Coordinates of C-alpha atoms in Angstrom, one line a residue:
X1 CA 104.6 169.0 206.7
X2 CA 105.1 168.0 203.1
X3 CA 102.2 167.3 200.8
X4 CA 101.5 163.9 199.4
X5 CA 100.8 163.6 195.9
X6 CA 99.0 160.5 194.3
X7 CA 99.8 159.4 190.7
X8 CA 96.8 160.0 188.1
X9 CA 94.7 156.9 186.7
X10 CA 95.6 155.1 184.0
X11 CA 98.3 152.7 182.5
X12 CA 101.9 153.3 181.1
X13 CA 102.5 152.9 177.7
X14 CA 104.7 149.9 178.5
X15 CA 101.9 148.2 180.7
X16 CA 99.6 148.9 177.7
X17 CA 101.8 147.0 175.2
X18 CA 102.3 144.0 177.6
X19 CA 98.4 143.8 177.9
X20 CA 98.1 143.9 174.0
X21 CA 100.8 141.4 173.7
X22 CA 99.2 138.9 176.2
X23 CA 95.6 139.5 174.7
X24 CA 97.0 138.8 171.4
X25 CA 98.8 135.5 172.4
X26 CA 95.5 134.2 174.2
X27 CA 93.6 135.2 170.9
X28 CA 96.3 133.2 169.0
X29 CA 95.6 130.1 171.1
X30 CA 91.7 130.4 171.4
X31 CA 90.6 131.4 167.9
X32 CA 91.6 127.9 166.4
X33 CA 89.6 126.1 168.8
X34 CA 86.6 128.5 168.3
X35 CA 86.7 127.9 164.7
X36 CA 86.9 124.3 165.3
X37 CA 83.9 124.1 167.4
X38 CA 81.9 126.1 164.8
X39 CA 82.6 123.5 162.2
X40 CA 81.5 121.0 164.4
X41 CA 78.1 122.5 164.7
X42 CA 77.9 123.7 161.1
X43 CA 78.5 119.7 160.2
X44 CA 75.7 118.8 162.7
X45 CA 73.4 121.2 161.3
X46 CA 74.3 120.4 157.8
X47 CA 73.3 116.5 158.7
X48 CA 70.2 117.6 160.1
X49 CA 69.5 119.5 156.9
X50 CA 70.2 116.4 154.9
X51 CA 68.2 114.1 157.1
X52 CA 65.2 116.8 156.4
X53 CA 65.8 116.2 152.8
X54 CA 65.5 112.4 153.2
X55 CA 62.4 112.8 155.1
X56 CA 60.9 114.9 152.2
X57 CA 62.0 112.3 149.7
X58 CA 60.9 109.1 151.7
X59 CA 59.0 109.8 154.7
X60 CA 60.3 108.9 158.2
X61 CA 62.3 106.1 158.4
X62 CA 60.4 103.8 161.1
X63 CA 56.8 103.9 159.6
X64 CA 55.5 100.4 159.1
X65 CA 52.5 98.7 158.2
X66 CA 50.5 95.9 159.8
X67 CA 52.9 93.6 158.1
X68 CA 55.7 94.7 159.5
X69 CA 56.9 96.1 156.1
X70 CA 58.5 99.9 155.8
X71 CA 56.0 102.3 154.4
X72 CA 57.5 104.7 151.8
X73 CA 56.0 108.0 152.2
X74 CA 57.4 111.6 151.2
X75 CA 57.9 112.5 147.4
X76 CA 58.8 108.7 146.5
X77 CA 55.7 107.5 148.2
X78 CA 53.3 109.6 146.3
X79 CA 55.0 109.8 143.1
X80 CA 56.6 106.3 142.8
X81 CA 59.9 108.0 141.7
X82 CA 62.8 110.5 143.0
X83 CA 62.1 113.8 142.3
X84 CA 63.4 115.5 138.8
X85 CA 66.8 117.4 139.4
X86 CA 65.8 120.7 137.5
X87 CA 68.5 122.5 136.0
X88 CA 69.1 125.5 137.8
X89 CA 70.7 128.6 135.6
X90 CA 72.3 131.6 137.5
X91 CA 71.0 134.9 136.0
X92 CA 73.4 137.3 136.8
X93 CA 71.3 140.5 135.4
X94 CA 68.6 139.5 137.7
X95 CA 70.6 138.1 140.5
X96 CA 68.5 135.0 140.8
X97 CA 68.2 131.3 140.0
X98 CA 66.1 130.2 137.2
X99 CA 64.6 126.6 136.6
X100 CA 64.4 125.1 133.3
X101 CA 62.6 121.7 132.5
X102 CA 66.0 120.1 131.7
X103 CA 67.4 117.6 134.1
X104 CA 71.0 117.6 135.6
X105 CA 72.1 114.2 136.8
X106 CA 75.7 114.9 137.6
X107 CA 75.1 117.8 140.2
X108 CA 76.0 120.8 137.8
X109 CA 79.3 122.8 136.9
X110 CA 80.0 125.5 139.3
X111 CA 83.0 126.9 137.4
X112 CA 80.8 127.4 134.4
X113 CA 79.9 131.1 133.0
X114 CA 77.5 131.3 134.3
X115 CA 77.4 128.2 136.7
X116 CA 74.4 126.0 137.0
X117 CA 73.1 123.3 139.6
X118 CA 70.4 120.5 139.6
X119 CA 67.9 121.1 142.4
X120 CA 64.7 118.7 143.4
X121 CA 62.6 122.0 143.3
X122 CA 59.5 119.6 142.7
X123 CA 59.9 119.1 146.7
X124 CA 58.4 122.5 147.4
X125 CA 56.7 123.4 143.7
X126 CA 54.0 121.5 142.0
X127 CA 54.9 123.4 138.8
X128 CA 58.7 123.6 139.0
X129 CA 59.6 124.9 135.7
X130 CA 57.8 126.3 132.7
X131 CA 55.5 123.6 131.0
X132 CA 56.0 121.2 134.0
X133 CA 53.3 120.2 136.1
X134 CA 53.6 117.2 138.9
X135 CA 49.7 116.2 138.7
X136 CA 47.1 115.1 140.9
X137 CA 49.7 112.4 142.7
X138 CA 51.9 115.4 144.1
X139 CA 50.7 116.0 147.7
X140 CA 53.4 118.6 148.6
X141 CA 55.1 120.6 149.6
X142 CA 57.3 118.4 151.1
X143 CA 59.8 120.9 152.0
X144 CA 59.2 124.8 152.6
X145 CA 60.8 127.2 150.0
X146 CA 64.4 127.5 150.6
X147 CA 65.0 130.9 152.0
X148 CA 68.4 132.5 152.6
X149 CA 69.3 134.9 155.5
X150 CA 70.1 137.6 153.1
X151 CA 68.3 138.0 149.6
X152 CA 70.5 137.4 146.8
X153 CA 70.4 140.9 145.8
X154 CA 71.7 141.9 148.8
X155 CA 74.7 139.5 148.3
X156 CA 76.1 140.9 145.0
X157 CA 79.8 141.0 146.0
X158 CA 79.4 136.9 146.8
X159 CA 79.8 134.2 144.2
X160 CA 76.6 132.7 143.1
X161 CA 76.8 129.4 145.0
X162 CA 76.4 131.3 148.1
X163 CA 73.4 133.2 146.8
X164 CA 71.2 130.6 147.8
X165 CA 67.6 131.8 148.1
X166 CA 65.4 129.4 146.2
X167 CA 68.1 126.5 146.2
X168 CA 68.8 124.1 149.1
X169 CA 72.0 124.8 150.8
X170 CA 74.2 123.9 154.0
X171 CA 74.9 125.2 157.2
X172 CA 77.8 127.1 155.3
X173 CA 75.4 128.9 153.2
X174 CA 76.6 127.3 150.3
X175 CA 74.5 125.3 147.7
X176 CA 74.0 121.5 148.0
X177 CA 74.4 119.3 145.0
X178 CA 72.4 116.6 143.9
X179 CA 73.6 113.5 141.9
X180 CA 71.7 110.7 140.4
X181 CA 73.3 107.4 139.2
X182 CA 71.9 104.0 137.9
X183 CA 73.0 100.9 139.7
X184 CA 71.6 98.7 136.8
X185 CA 71.7 100.2 133.4
X186 CA 68.2 100.6 131.8
X187 CA 66.4 100.1 135.0
X188 CA 64.8 103.2 136.3
X189 CA 64.0 101.7 139.4
X190 CA 67.8 101.1 140.4
X191 CA 68.8 105.1 140.8
X192 CA 70.7 106.2 143.8
X193 CA 70.5 109.9 144.9
X194 CA 73.7 111.7 146.5
X195 CA 73.2 115.0 148.0
X196 CA 76.4 116.5 148.6
X197 CA 77.8 119.5 151.0
X198 CA 81.1 120.8 150.0
X199 CA 81.9 120.6 153.8
X200 CA 84.2 122.8 155.9
X201 CA 86.8 123.6 153.2
X202 CA 84.1 124.6 150.8
X203 CA 85.8 122.3 148.1
X204 CA 83.9 119.8 145.8
X205 CA 85.0 118.0 142.7
X206 CA 81.6 116.8 140.6
X207 CA 81.6 114.3 138.1
X208 CA 82.1 115.3 134.4
X209 CA 79.0 114.7 132.2
X210 CA 81.4 112.5 129.9
X211 CA 81.9 109.9 133.1
X212 CA 78.5 107.9 132.3
X213 CA 77.4 104.8 130.5
X214 CA 76.6 105.9 127.0
X215 CA 72.9 105.8 126.3
X216 CA 72.1 105.6 130.0
X217 CA 70.0 108.0 131.7
X218 CA 70.6 108.9 134.6
X219 CA 74.2 108.3 133.8
X220 CA 76.3 105.5 135.5
X221 CA 78.6 104.8 136.9
X222 CA 79.6 108.2 138.6
X223 CA 81.2 108.4 141.8
X224 CA 78.9 106.6 144.5
X225 CA 81.7 103.9 145.3
X226 CA 84.6 106.4 144.9
X227 CA 83.6 109.6 145.7
X228 CA 85.8 109.9 148.9
X229 CA 89.2 108.8 149.2
X230 CA 91.0 109.1 152.4
X231 CA 94.4 107.7 150.8
X232 CA 94.6 110.7 148.6
X233 CA 95.1 113.9 150.7
X234 CA 94.6 116.0 147.6
X235 CA 91.0 114.7 147.2
X236 CA 88.6 117.8 147.1
X237 CA 85.7 115.6 148.4
X238 CA 87.4 114.1 151.5
X239 CA 85.6 116.5 154.2
X240 CA 82.4 116.6 152.0
X241 CA 79.1 115.8 154.0
X242 CA 77.2 113.1 151.8
X243 CA 73.4 111.7 152.2
X244 CA 72.9 108.7 149.8
X245 CA 69.5 107.6 149.0
X246 CA 69.5 104.0 147.9
X247 CA 67.0 102.0 145.8
X248 CA 66.2 100.1 149.0
X249 CA 64.9 103.4 150.6
X250 CA 62.8 104.7 147.9
X251 CA 61.4 101.9 145.5
X252 CA 62.2 98.8 147.1
X253 CA 62.5 99.4 150.8
X254 CA 61.3 95.9 151.9
X255 CA 63.1 94.2 149.0
X256 CA 64.9 91.5 151.1
X257 CA 61.9 90.9 153.6
X258 CA 59.6 90.5 150.7
X259 CA 61.7 88.4 148.8
X260 CA 61.9 86.0 151.8
X261 CA 58.2 86.6 152.0
X262 CA 57.5 85.4 148.4
X263 CA 59.8 82.2 148.5
X264 CA 57.7 81.4 151.4
X265 CA 54.6 81.8 149.5
X266 CA 56.2 79.5 146.8
X267 CA 57.0 77.0 149.1
X268 CA 53.3 77.1 150.4
X269 CA 52.2 76.4 147.1
X270 CA 54.9 73.8 146.3
X271 CA 53.6 72.1 149.6
X272 CA 49.9 72.6 148.5
X273 CA 50.9 70.8 145.2
X274 CA 53.1 68.0 146.5
X275 CA 52.8 67.9 150.4
X276 CA 54.9 69.1 153.0
X277 CA 58.7 68.5 152.3
X278 CA 58.8 66.9 156.0
X279 CA 56.0 64.6 155.3
X280 CA 57.1 61.1 155.9
X281 CA 55.5 57.5 155.8
X282 CA 55.6 55.0 158.4
X283 CA 59.0 54.0 157.2
X284 CA 60.3 57.2 157.4
X285 CA 60.3 57.9 153.7
X286 CA 59.2 61.2 152.0
X287 CA 55.9 60.8 150.5
X288 CA 54.0 62.6 147.7
X289 CA 50.8 64.4 149.0
X290 CA 48.8 67.7 148.4
X291 CA 46.8 68.3 145.3
X292 CA 49.1 66.0 143.1
X293 CA 49.3 63.5 145.5
X294 CA 45.3 63.0 145.8
X295 CA 44.6 63.7 142.1
X296 CA 47.3 62.2 140.3
X297 CA 47.6 64.8 137.7
X298 CA 49.0 68.4 137.3
X299 CA 46.6 71.1 138.2
X300 CA 43.9 72.5 136.1
X301 CA 45.1 75.8 134.9
X302 CA 42.3 78.3 134.8
X303 CA 42.0 81.8 132.7
X304 CA 39.6 84.5 133.0
X305 CA 37.4 85.0 130.2
X306 CA 35.3 88.1 130.2
X307 CA 32.9 86.8 133.2
X308 CA 34.1 83.4 133.9
X309 CA 36.9 81.3 134.7
X310 CA 37.7 78.7 131.6
X311 CA 39.8 75.7 132.3
X312 CA 42.3 73.7 130.4
X313 CA 44.9 76.0 129.7
X314 CA 49.0 75.6 129.7
X315 CA 49.3 79.1 131.6
X316 CA 46.5 80.1 134.4
X317 CA 45.5 80.0 137.9
X318 CA 45.6 76.6 139.8
X319 CA 42.1 77.3 141.2
X320 CA 41.8 73.6 142.4
X321 CA 44.1 74.4 145.5
X322 CA 41.3 76.4 146.9
X323 CA 38.0 75.3 145.2
X324 CA 36.6 72.3 143.7
X325 CA 34.8 72.1 140.2
X326 CA 34.1 69.2 138.2
X327 CA 36.9 70.1 135.5
X328 CA 39.3 69.0 138.4
X329 CA 37.9 65.4 138.3
X330 CA 36.5 63.4 141.5
X331 CA 35.8 64.7 145.0
X332 CA 35.3 63.1 148.0
X333 CA 33.3 66.1 149.5
X334 CA 29.6 66.6 149.4
X335 CA 30.3 69.5 146.4
X336 CA 28.3 67.9 143.9
X337 CA 31.1 65.4 142.6
X338 CA 31.5 61.8 143.0
X339 CA 33.9 60.1 145.1
X340 CA 36.4 58.2 142.9
X341 CA 36.4 54.4 144.0
X342 CA 40.0 54.4 142.9
X343 CA 40.9 56.4 145.5
X344 CA 41.8 59.4 143.2
X345 CA 40.0 62.5 144.3
X346 CA 40.1 66.1 145.6
X347 CA 40.4 66.3 149.3
X348 CA 41.1 70.2 149.3
X349 CA 41.1 72.9 150.1
X350 CA 44.9 72.8 149.7
X351 CA 45.2 76.7 150.2
X352 CA 43.3 79.3 151.5
X353 CA 41.2 81.0 149.3
X354 CA 43.0 84.3 147.8
X355 CA 41.5 87.7 147.9
X356 CA 39.6 89.3 145.3
X357 CA 36.7 88.6 142.9
X358 CA 36.2 87.2 139.7
X359 CA 39.5 88.1 138.0
X360 CA 41.2 89.2 140.7
X361 CA 40.8 85.9 142.5
X362 CA 44.4 84.9 142.1
X363 CA 47.6 84.0 143.8
X364 CA 49.8 87.1 144.3
X365 CA 53.3 87.7 145.6
X366 CA 54.1 90.1 148.6
X367 CA 54.4 92.9 145.6
X368 CA 51.0 92.2 144.8
X369 CA 51.6 90.9 141.4
X370 CA 49.8 87.8 140.2
X371 CA 51.9 84.8 140.2
X372 CA 52.6 82.8 136.8
X373 CA 51.7 79.4 136.6
X374 CA 53.1 77.9 133.1
X375 CA 52.9 73.7 132.5
X376 CA 55.2 73.0 129.7
X377 CA 53.5 71.7 126.5
X378 CA 55.0 68.3 127.1
X379 CA 53.4 68.3 130.3
X380 CA 56.5 67.4 132.4
X381 CA 57.6 70.7 134.0
X382 CA 55.4 73.3 135.9
X383 CA 56.8 76.5 136.7
X384 CA 55.5 79.1 139.3
X385 CA 57.1 82.6 138.7
X386 CA 56.9 86.0 140.8
X387 CA 58.0 89.0 139.0
X388 CA 60.0 90.4 141.7
X389 CA 60.1 93.8 143.2
X390 CA 60.1 95.4 139.6
X391 CA 56.8 93.7 138.9
X392 CA 58.0 92.5 135.4
X393 CA 58.8 89.1 134.3
X394 CA 62.0 89.1 133.1
X395 CA 62.6 85.9 131.3
X396 CA 61.0 83.3 129.2
X397 CA 60.7 80.0 130.9
X398 CA 62.9 78.3 128.1
X399 CA 65.9 80.4 128.9
X400 CA 65.6 80.4 132.6
X401 CA 68.2 77.5 133.2
X402 CA 71.6 78.1 132.7
X403 CA 70.9 82.0 132.1
X404 CA 70.6 83.2 136.0
X405 CA 72.4 86.0 135.3
X406 CA 69.4 87.2 133.0
X407 CA 66.6 86.7 135.2
X408 CA 67.2 90.0 137.1
X409 CA 64.9 89.7 140.2
X410 CA 62.4 87.1 139.4
X411 CA 61.8 84.4 141.8
X412 CA 60.6 80.7 140.4
X413 CA 59.8 77.4 141.5
X414 CA 60.1 74.4 139.2
X415 CA 58.0 71.2 139.6
X416 CA 58.7 68.2 137.5
X417 CA 56.9 65.2 136.9
X418 CA 59.5 63.3 138.4
X419 CA 58.7 64.5 141.5
X420 CA 55.7 62.5 141.8
X421 CA 55.9 59.9 139.3
X422 CA 57.6 56.7 140.0
X423 CA 58.6 55.2 136.4
X424 CA 58.7 51.3 136.0
X425 CA 57.9 51.1 139.5
X426 CA 56.8 47.6 141.0
X427 CA 54.5 47.1 144.3
X428 CA 55.7 43.9 146.1
X429 CA 54.1 42.1 148.9
X430 CA 53.1 38.8 150.4
X431 CA 50.1 36.6 150.1
X432 CA 49.9 33.8 153.0
X433 CA 47.4 31.0 152.7
X434 CA 46.5 30.1 156.5
X435 CA 44.7 26.9 155.7
X436 CA 46.8 23.9 156.8
X437 CA 47.5 21.2 154.5
X438 CA 46.3 17.6 155.2
X439 CA 48.5 14.9 156.5
X440 CA 48.0 11.1 156.9
X441 CA 50.0 8.7 159.3
X442 CA 51.9 6.2 157.9
X443 CA 52.8 3.2 160.4
X444 CA 56.2 1.3 159.9
X445 CA 56.0 -2.6 160.3
X446 CA 58.4 -5.3 161.1
X447 CA 59.0 -8.5 159.3
X448 CA 55.9 -10.2 161.8
X449 CA 53.7 -7.4 160.8
X450 CA 54.2 -5.5 164.0
X451 CA 53.9 -1.6 164.3
X452 CA 57.3 -0.4 165.1
X453 CA 56.9 3.3 164.3
X454 CA 55.0 5.9 162.3
X455 CA 55.1 9.4 160.6
X456 CA 53.0 11.9 159.1
X457 CA 53.2 12.8 155.6
X458 CA 51.3 15.1 153.1
X459 CA 47.9 13.6 152.0
X460 CA 47.3 13.0 148.3
X461 CA 46.5 16.0 146.2
X462 CA 43.2 14.8 145.8
X463 CA 42.6 14.7 149.4
X464 CA 44.2 18.3 150.0
X465 CA 42.0 21.5 150.2
X466 CA 41.6 23.7 147.2
X467 CA 44.2 26.5 146.7
X468 CA 42.7 29.7 147.3
X469 CA 42.9 32.6 144.5
X470 CA 43.8 36.2 145.2
X471 CA 42.6 39.0 142.9
X472 CA 44.5 42.2 143.5
X473 CA 43.8 45.8 141.7
X474 CA 46.4 48.4 141.9
X475 CA 44.9 51.7 141.2
X476 CA 48.3 53.3 140.0
X477 CA 47.0 56.1 137.6
X478 CA 43.7 58.2 137.6
X479 CA 41.4 56.0 135.6
X480 CA 43.9 53.5 135.0
X481 CA 44.6 50.3 136.9
X482 CA 46.4 47.0 137.1
X483 CA 44.7 43.7 138.0
X484 CA 46.4 40.3 138.6
X485 CA 45.5 37.1 140.0
X486 CA 47.5 34.8 142.2
X487 CA 47.1 31.3 143.2
X488 CA 48.3 30.1 146.6
X489 CA 48.4 26.7 147.8
X490 CA 47.3 25.7 151.2
X491 CA 50.1 26.8 153.7
X492 CA 52.0 28.6 151.1
X493 CA 53.4 32.0 151.4
X494 CA 54.1 33.5 147.8
X495 CA 55.6 36.8 146.9
X496 CA 53.6 39.2 144.7
X497 CA 54.5 41.7 142.3
X498 CA 52.5 44.3 140.4
X499 CA 54.4 46.5 137.7
X500 CA 52.4 49.3 136.9
X501 CA 54.7 51.1 134.5
X502 CA 54.4 54.8 135.6
X503 CA 53.1 54.7 139.2
X504 CA 51.7 58.1 140.5
X505 CA 53.1 59.0 143.9
X506 CA 50.8 59.4 147.0
X507 CA 48.6 57.1 149.0
X508 CA 47.7 54.5 146.3
X509 CA 45.1 51.5 146.8
X510 CA 45.1 48.1 146.4
X511 CA 41.6 46.3 146.2
X512 CA 41.9 42.7 147.1
X513 CA 39.4 39.8 146.5
X514 CA 39.6 36.3 147.5
X515 CA 37.9 33.4 145.2
X516 CA 37.7 30.8 145.6
X517 CA 38.9 31.3 149.2
X518 CA 38.3 33.4 152.1
X519 CA 39.8 36.7 152.5
X520 CA 41.2 37.3 156.3
X521 CA 42.9 40.6 155.7
X522 CA 41.2 43.9 154.9
X523 CA 39.8 44.2 151.2
X524 CA 41.4 47.5 150.7
X525 CA 45.1 48.3 151.5
X526 CA 47.0 51.7 151.3
X527 CA 50.3 51.8 150.1
X528 CA 52.3 55.0 150.3
X529 CA 54.3 55.4 147.1
X530 CA 57.2 57.8 146.8
X531 CA 58.6 59.3 143.7
X532 CA 61.7 57.7 144.1
X533 CA 59.7 54.3 143.6
X534 CA 59.6 53.7 147.4
X535 CA 56.9 52.0 149.0
X536 CA 55.2 51.6 152.4
X537 CA 54.5 49.1 153.9
X538 CA 57.8 47.4 152.8
X539 CA 57.5 44.2 151.1
X540 CA 57.9 42.1 154.5
X541 CA 54.9 43.9 156.0
X542 CA 52.6 44.3 152.9
X543 CA 51.0 40.7 153.8
X544 CA 47.6 39.5 152.4
X545 CA 46.2 36.5 154.2
X546 CA 43.7 34.2 152.8
X547 CA 42.2 30.6 153.6
X548 CA 41.3 27.7 151.2
X549 CA 37.9 27.1 150.4
X550 CA 36.6 24.0 152.0
X551 CA 38.4 21.0 150.2
X552 CA 37.5 17.2 149.9

């Protein structure tokens, strides 16, 4: 029988060539997707690093106080500022980055020889450069010292921007760039901070040092609003990963909320002075109330003088809104003051007493700054001003109106005396004498003297009851009243008018006395006076009833 032979194990050359070709083809198909997934992961990791920088700068985003206001923590919360971007110069001899005290606002210059960049090393160093110490407020480190996978000396053949030991880097191992821009020239609290990664393609175009507003530091404008331009395919920054820290995050995180709350505080003070905006008299007309409606005067403004409050200034605190003093005038409370019989008196408190003792007992806005109360020298206008988020009063009162573009972030309420004074107002009503006239019966006769009829006619004046006299006193201003006497015949209704010149709005009093005669209506009548010269009760319902004295 013949022997059978088996072929030795292995592949022929043709088979090997075919297998290699197939593997190469598969690799060509798969490798782009592997690279794409790798970039997605690096983008995600870079965003996480940027968020860690944000947290180091301003603290966790969801931290609020008991008022519902966001709390700024991190470096900005402790230092009340963004960190300085120290200039890092590349030292080619020692293979390291060296920080100097100079600040770099525009990111740096990676093309320079040697290159330099700006880094916020105050996030991890209390003494970030020679001669620099961040002081007692620094509570860091807010970030760990940036370490690289490989030390700089082990990467001698790599460009400096990829030797990232001691500087913050993205997930591709390239340096991050930090850029500062001022939103409002001259306002150090309007600074925006951009943190830039060059992204997957590694390309970045930083602003030039010359692209700035002259004399402004940090510079502006740079590229916050035009950094990336998808319409320009040659823009190197289109795939950059950018984190923006706005002034609303680090300096005024609650700006819109605090402005709304401060506006509400100003409205509450206005209501304490003039009464609620929705307060109406029985006829549905808006009336004057509050401190001014009760007292008929501007609030006394007090200033702190060494160890006590001193009244009578054109600028100060309206302490009469929450506490009474003899300097305020009359009071109807048992607080040592006498109640004014004219009806003008203190009926507060109109506001809750502010926190604080002594000179700290002042009304404040939501930023904690004392409000400014200023009365014009002609005493026609009271202005109540909040300094706003920057805590600085930006304008004087005399240039406020018509110059709103100059007031920056101040908030103001203006009260004019025309809102509580009715110029040349006349209070009107009716006086009715209920006493009936006397009549006599007159008979009619025919020629023979027979009574054929009769009629009643008024008795002669000598037989009529005497007229009633009504004295009305109108208390239209503090310590100033108008008194007039009106004569009303029996059965007569007359219209009375009292012109008090300037009538101070609020609940004003009419004191009524009859003599001779007898008053059949109350001796005191309240009249609601509005700033527009309105009154309630209206003339048809403001009725005084009297009776004549006993006649003959």
